[in-house]
mmCIF file of C-alpha atoms in Angstrom:
data_model
loop_
_atom_site.group_PDB
_atom_site.id
_atom_site.type_symbol
_atom_site.label_atom_id
_atom_site.label_comp_id
_atom_site.label_asym_id
_atom_site.label_seq_id
_atom_site.Cartn_x
_atom_site.Cartn_y
_atom_site.Cartn_z
ATOM 1 C CA UNK C 1 8.189 -95.600 25.132
ATOM 2 C CA UNK C 2 5.848 -93.337 22.647
ATOM 3 C CA UNK C 3 3.680 -95.672 20.544
ATOM 4 C CA UNK C 4 1.071 -95.300 18.179
ATOM 5 C CA UNK C 5 -2.359 -97.844 18.392
ATOM 6 C CA UNK C 6 -4.286 -97.261 15.021
ATOM 7 C CA UNK C 7 -7.345 -98.848 13.873
ATOM 8 C CA UNK C 8 -7.058 -102.397 11.953
ATOM 9 C CA UNK C 9 -7.928 -102.332 8.591
ATOM 10 C CA UNK C 10 -8.821 -103.037 5.869
ATOM 11 C CA UNK C 11 -11.701 -100.524 5.436
ATOM 12 C CA UNK C 12 -13.992 -100.772 2.417
ATOM 13 C CA UNK C 13 -16.502 -97.928 1.882
ATOM 14 C CA UNK C 14 -18.889 -96.688 -1.178
ATOM 15 C CA UNK C 15 -18.046 -93.380 -2.336
ATOM 16 C CA UNK C 16 -19.762 -90.480 -0.615
ATOM 17 C CA UNK C 17 -19.578 -92.201 2.481
ATOM 18 C CA UNK C 18 -18.284 -91.039 6.215
ATOM 19 C CA UNK C 19 -14.713 -92.184 6.868
ATOM 20 C CA UNK C 20 -13.447 -92.280 10.493
ATOM 21 C CA UNK C 21 -10.216 -94.273 11.258
ATOM 22 C CA UNK C 22 -9.098 -94.230 14.861
ATOM 23 C CA UNK C 23 -5.959 -93.378 16.373
ATOM 24 C CA UNK C 24 -4.480 -93.573 19.939
ATOM 25 C CA UNK C 25 -1.368 -92.705 21.119
ATOM 26 C CA UNK C 26 0.739 -93.148 24.474
ATOM 27 C CA UNK C 27 3.651 -90.792 25.257
ATOM 28 C CA UNK C 28 5.028 -88.846 28.056
ATOM 29 C CA UNK C 29 5.010 -85.366 26.722
ATOM 30 C CA UNK C 30 3.191 -83.241 24.441
ATOM 31 C CA UNK C 31 4.230 -84.942 20.878
ATOM 32 C CA UNK C 32 2.991 -83.360 17.528
ATOM 33 C CA UNK C 33 0.626 -85.771 15.934
ATOM 34 C CA UNK C 34 0.112 -86.686 12.082
ATOM 35 C CA UNK C 35 -1.687 -88.311 9.871
ATOM 36 C CA UNK C 36 0.478 -89.514 6.598
ATOM 37 C CA UNK C 37 -1.453 -91.427 3.372
ATOM 38 C CA UNK C 38 0.185 -94.120 0.773
ATOM 39 C CA UNK C 39 -0.923 -93.974 -2.346
ATOM 40 C CA UNK C 40 -0.383 -97.498 -4.493
ATOM 41 C CA UNK C 41 3.697 -98.183 -5.219
ATOM 42 C CA UNK C 42 4.650 -94.299 -3.712
ATOM 43 C CA UNK C 43 6.006 -92.796 -0.712
ATOM 44 C CA UNK C 44 4.282 -91.583 2.489
ATOM 45 C CA UNK C 45 3.146 -88.215 2.019
ATOM 46 C CA UNK C 46 1.809 -85.623 4.733
ATOM 47 C CA UNK C 47 -2.223 -85.293 5.188
ATOM 48 C CA UNK C 48 -2.084 -83.271 8.164
ATOM 49 C CA UNK C 49 -0.663 -82.671 11.357
ATOM 50 C CA UNK C 50 -1.328 -80.848 14.931
ATOM 51 C CA UNK C 51 1.121 -79.890 17.194
ATOM 52 C CA UNK C 52 -0.878 -79.113 20.573
ATOM 53 C CA UNK C 53 -3.900 -80.198 22.557
ATOM 54 C CA UNK C 54 -7.175 -79.269 20.726
ATOM 55 C CA UNK C 55 -5.407 -78.154 17.389
ATOM 56 C CA UNK C 56 -7.334 -79.205 14.215
ATOM 57 C CA UNK C 57 -5.279 -80.042 11.152
ATOM 58 C CA UNK C 58 -7.018 -80.362 7.961
ATOM 59 C CA UNK C 59 -6.472 -80.804 4.355
ATOM 60 C CA UNK C 60 -8.117 -82.201 1.170
ATOM 61 C CA UNK C 61 -11.349 -82.457 3.155
ATOM 62 C CA UNK C 62 -9.716 -84.830 6.198
ATOM 63 C CA UNK C 63 -9.752 -83.146 9.679
ATOM 64 C CA UNK C 64 -8.274 -84.540 12.663
ATOM 65 C CA UNK C 65 -8.315 -83.411 16.239
ATOM 66 C CA UNK C 66 -5.285 -83.441 18.841
ATOM 67 C CA UNK C 67 -7.629 -84.434 21.665
ATOM 68 C CA UNK C 68 -5.151 -84.731 24.883
ATOM 69 C CA UNK C 69 -7.780 -85.922 27.514
ATOM 70 C CA UNK C 70 -8.358 -89.259 25.191
ATOM 71 C CA UNK C 71 -5.004 -89.558 23.667
ATOM 72 C CA UNK C 72 -6.751 -89.578 20.118
ATOM 73 C CA UNK C 73 -5.921 -88.068 16.996
ATOM 74 C CA UNK C 74 -9.205 -89.620 15.217
ATOM 75 C CA UNK C 75 -8.912 -89.146 11.214
ATOM 76 C CA UNK C 76 -12.271 -88.176 9.603
ATOM 77 C CA UNK C 77 -13.997 -87.175 6.279
ATOM 78 C CA UNK C 78 -17.082 -86.459 5.708
ATOM 79 C CA UNK C 79 -17.676 -87.786 1.990
ATOM 80 C CA UNK C 80 -14.782 -90.308 0.909
ATOM 81 C CA UNK C 81 -13.907 -90.408 -2.946
ATOM 82 C CA UNK C 82 -12.749 -93.309 -4.917
ATOM 83 C CA UNK C 83 -9.252 -91.247 -5.107
ATOM 84 C CA UNK C 84 -9.192 -91.389 -1.482
ATOM 85 C CA UNK C 85 -8.231 -95.294 -1.316
ATOM 86 C CA UNK C 86 -4.773 -95.967 -0.041
ATOM 87 C CA UNK C 87 -3.028 -96.657 3.377
ATOM 88 C CA UNK C 88 -3.332 -94.092 6.106
ATOM 89 C CA UNK C 89 -0.837 -93.928 8.826
ATOM 90 C CA UNK C 90 -1.115 -92.339 12.218
ATOM 91 C CA UNK C 91 2.192 -90.986 13.668
ATOM 92 C CA UNK C 92 3.680 -88.637 16.716
ATOM 93 C CA UNK C 93 6.863 -87.141 16.824
ATOM 94 C CA UNK C 94 9.374 -87.924 19.183
ATOM 95 C CA UNK C 95 10.415 -85.647 22.017
ATOM 96 C CA UNK C 96 13.840 -85.707 21.959
ATOM 97 C CA UNK C 97 14.418 -82.822 19.711
ATOM 98 C CA UNK C 98 15.189 -85.384 16.647
ATOM 99 C CA UNK C 99 11.991 -85.071 14.970
ATOM 100 C CA UNK C 100 11.686 -88.791 14.274
ATOM 101 C CA UNK C 101 8.188 -90.337 13.644
ATOM 102 C CA UNK C 102 6.363 -93.032 15.271
ATOM 103 C CA UNK C 103 4.210 -94.785 13.091
ATOM 104 C CA UNK C 104 0.910 -96.911 13.623
ATOM 105 C CA UNK C 105 0.219 -100.094 11.501
ATOM 106 C CA UNK C 106 -1.530 -98.350 9.035
ATOM 107 C CA UNK C 107 -5.047 -98.539 7.770
ATOM 108 C CA UNK C 108 -5.803 -99.300 4.247
ATOM 109 C CA UNK C 109 -8.967 -97.600 2.913
ATOM 110 C CA UNK C 110 -10.600 -98.720 -0.111
ATOM 111 C CA UNK C 111 -13.253 -96.862 -1.564
ATOM 112 C CA UNK C 112 -15.552 -98.435 -3.969
ATOM 113 C CA UNK C 113 -18.047 -96.487 -6.898
ATOM 114 C CA UNK J 1 7.232 -85.859 -6.740
ATOM 115 C CA UNK J 2 8.399 -85.094 -2.997
ATOM 116 C CA UNK J 3 12.014 -83.898 -4.354
ATOM 117 C CA UNK J 4 13.603 -87.020 -2.690
ATOM 118 C CA UNK J 5 15.248 -89.503 -4.666
ATOM 119 C CA UNK J 6 16.257 -93.346 -3.922
ATOM 120 C CA UNK J 7 18.083 -95.904 -5.740
ATOM 121 C CA UNK J 8 17.534 -98.812 -6.812
ATOM 122 C CA UNK J 9 13.593 -98.771 -7.380
ATOM 123 C CA UNK J 10 14.394 -102.801 -6.583
ATOM 124 C CA UNK J 11 17.087 -104.988 -5.223
ATOM 125 C CA UNK J 12 16.703 -108.611 -5.398
ATOM 126 C CA UNK J 13 19.718 -110.623 -3.488
ATOM 127 C CA UNK J 14 20.620 -113.671 -1.430
ATOM 128 C CA UNK J 15 21.242 -114.355 2.199
ATOM 129 C CA UNK J 16 24.427 -113.349 3.507
ATOM 130 C CA UNK J 17 25.081 -110.795 1.219
ATOM 131 C CA UNK J 18 25.545 -107.087 1.286
ATOM 132 C CA UNK J 19 23.801 -103.851 -0.301
ATOM 133 C CA UNK J 20 23.899 -100.717 -0.225
ATOM 134 C CA UNK J 21 20.737 -98.224 -0.634
ATOM 135 C CA UNK J 22 21.057 -94.550 -1.945
ATOM 136 C CA UNK J 23 19.256 -91.493 -0.972
ATOM 137 C CA UNK J 24 19.586 -87.860 -1.945
ATOM 138 C CA UNK J 25 17.421 -85.140 -0.356
ATOM 139 C CA UNK J 26 15.312 -82.504 -1.479
ATOM 140 C CA UNK J 27 17.622 -79.780 -2.053
ATOM 141 C CA UNK J 28 18.230 -77.757 0.942
ATOM 142 C CA UNK J 29 17.308 -80.234 3.355
ATOM 143 C CA UNK J 30 20.053 -81.088 5.895
ATOM 144 C CA UNK J 31 18.503 -83.496 7.712
ATOM 145 C CA UNK J 32 17.990 -87.350 6.537
ATOM 146 C CA UNK J 33 15.657 -90.238 7.927
ATOM 147 C CA UNK J 34 15.463 -93.939 7.138
ATOM 148 C CA UNK J 35 12.661 -96.127 7.790
ATOM 149 C CA UNK J 36 11.774 -99.803 7.255
ATOM 150 C CA UNK J 37 8.172 -101.153 6.386
ATOM 151 C CA UNK J 38 7.972 -104.638 6.538
ATOM 152 C CA UNK J 39 4.985 -106.853 7.104
ATOM 153 C CA UNK J 40 5.434 -107.633 10.247
ATOM 154 C CA UNK J 41 7.049 -104.806 11.748
ATOM 155 C CA UNK J 42 5.106 -102.015 10.091
ATOM 156 C CA UNK J 43 6.942 -98.935 9.560
ATOM 157 C CA UNK J 44 9.839 -98.471 11.968
ATOM 158 C CA UNK J 45 12.727 -95.374 12.183
ATOM 159 C CA UNK J 46 16.022 -96.769 11.852
ATOM 160 C CA UNK J 47 18.605 -93.725 12.046
ATOM 161 C CA UNK J 48 18.466 -89.835 11.238
ATOM 162 C CA UNK J 49 21.273 -87.666 10.245
ATOM 163 C CA UNK J 50 21.596 -83.794 10.466
ATOM 164 C CA UNK J 51 24.316 -82.099 8.430
ATOM 165 C CA UNK J 52 26.427 -84.989 7.910
ATOM 166 C CA UNK J 53 26.212 -86.045 11.564
ATOM 167 C CA UNK J 54 24.207 -89.149 13.267
ATOM 168 C CA UNK J 55 21.675 -87.661 15.135
ATOM 169 C CA UNK J 56 19.436 -90.395 16.621
ATOM 170 C CA UNK J 57 19.084 -94.080 16.530
ATOM 171 C CA UNK J 58 16.053 -96.102 16.427
ATOM 172 C CA UNK J 59 15.365 -99.742 15.763
ATOM 173 C CA UNK J 60 18.505 -100.270 13.853
ATOM 174 C CA UNK J 61 20.157 -103.527 13.785
ATOM 175 C CA UNK J 62 23.862 -103.653 14.148
ATOM 176 C CA UNK J 63 24.300 -105.436 10.800
ATOM 177 C CA UNK J 64 23.540 -102.261 9.437
ATOM 178 C CA UNK J 65 25.095 -98.850 9.208
ATOM 179 C CA UNK J 66 24.340 -95.443 7.507
ATOM 180 C CA UNK J 67 25.853 -92.750 6.609
ATOM 181 C CA UNK J 68 25.613 -89.042 5.134
ATOM 182 C CA UNK J 69 28.175 -87.485 3.296
ATOM 183 C CA UNK J 70 29.438 -83.689 2.710
ATOM 184 C CA UNK J 71 27.096 -82.975 -0.781
ATOM 185 C CA UNK J 72 24.135 -84.344 1.721
ATOM 186 C CA UNK J 73 23.119 -87.743 -0.075
ATOM 187 C CA UNK J 74 22.973 -90.757 2.216
ATOM 188 C CA UNK J 75 23.556 -94.427 2.143
ATOM 189 C CA UNK J 76 22.369 -97.164 4.107
ATOM 190 C CA UNK J 77 24.095 -100.338 4.327
ATOM 191 C CA UNK J 78 22.820 -103.574 5.071
ATOM 192 C CA UNK J 79 25.326 -106.574 5.502
ATOM 193 C CA UNK J 80 24.921 -110.184 6.217
ATOM 194 C CA UNK J 81 21.680 -109.642 4.711
ATOM 195 C CA UNK J 82 18.828 -112.564 6.289
ATOM 196 C CA UNK J 83 15.176 -113.418 4.867
ATOM 197 C CA UNK J 84 13.569 -111.007 7.318
ATOM 198 C CA UNK J 85 15.709 -108.124 6.293
ATOM 199 C CA UNK J 86 12.870 -108.274 3.290
ATOM 200 C CA UNK J 87 11.468 -104.880 3.231
ATOM 201 C CA UNK J 88 10.454 -101.317 1.607
ATOM 202 C CA UNK J 89 13.056 -99.066 2.934
ATOM 203 C CA UNK J 90 12.194 -95.345 2.860
ATOM 204 C CA UNK J 91 14.204 -92.581 3.004
ATOM 205 C CA UNK J 92 13.033 -88.752 4.404
ATOM 206 C CA UNK J 93 14.433 -85.811 4.196
ATOM 207 C CA UNK J 94 13.718 -82.418 5.897
ATOM 208 C CA UNK J 95 15.287 -78.854 6.292
ATOM 209 C CA UNK J 96 15.798 -79.212 9.999
ATOM 210 C CA UNK J 97 15.114 -81.358 12.853
ATOM 211 C CA UNK J 98 12.287 -79.021 14.530
ATOM 212 C CA UNK J 99 8.690 -80.368 14.625
ATOM 213 C CA UNK J 100 7.376 -78.111 12.015
ATOM 214 C CA UNK J 101 9.865 -79.571 9.767
ATOM 215 C CA UNK J 102 7.567 -81.459 7.157
ATOM 216 C CA UNK J 103 9.947 -84.880 6.258
ATOM 217 C CA UNK J 104 9.460 -85.221 2.756
ATOM 218 C CA UNK J 105 9.198 -89.394 1.707
ATOM 219 C CA UNK J 106 11.109 -90.878 -1.059
ATOM 220 C CA UNK J 107 9.162 -93.866 -2.987
ATOM 221 C CA UNK J 108 11.333 -96.204 -1.312
ATOM 222 C CA UNK J 109 13.944 -99.393 -2.422
ATOM 223 C CA UNK J 110 11.911 -102.382 -2.200
ATOM 224 C CA UNK J 111 14.412 -105.425 -0.694
ATOM 225 C CA UNK J 112 13.858 -108.912 -1.555
ATOM 226 C CA UNK J 113 16.242 -111.312 0.091
ATOM 227 C CA UNK J 114 16.310 -114.834 -1.090
#
């Protein structure tokens, strides 16, 4: 079945460092791909998405490109801030038409000043 | 604030008991999803309703059931609770079921089974 494999955490970076969180997926078709962020004590929020190959999703300085050839959707940010500290989830949509999401295990990012 | 509300925020109960978690979707959203977040299983899709009808099932145990009412709020019923059911339960809602319909998540209900 469809699944998402996400880079294990936790990740600790200094402010203004470059961030990469790896995500690869397994799917029989062409799912849509998402990154969600969960701040402490809150629910998940959609960070960005891409619906087809070579699409680049971007938001708040974060970017991810849908790479069909490597089945990847790595999250990047050029300069992280303390406020980016959160748990990041890679997800894909199911392809049955129900729009359900399958999530990776999550990567906890801590940014230190 | 996503506009999705969940009650209660915390729930502590004993093994063997039954609990009901409630979710009110964003105004205008017809689809409701339930997810379970636990330390060992991660974040898993449980069940989805669309306009009152069950639309999809994920890894939902037979001891769990859900429904969506005419006013579109949803309830997740968990019975014969076990220690392993301790988790954060999220509800999400979306306007429809197309992939481009963003899911908005509530703050979650934290269930602790003692």
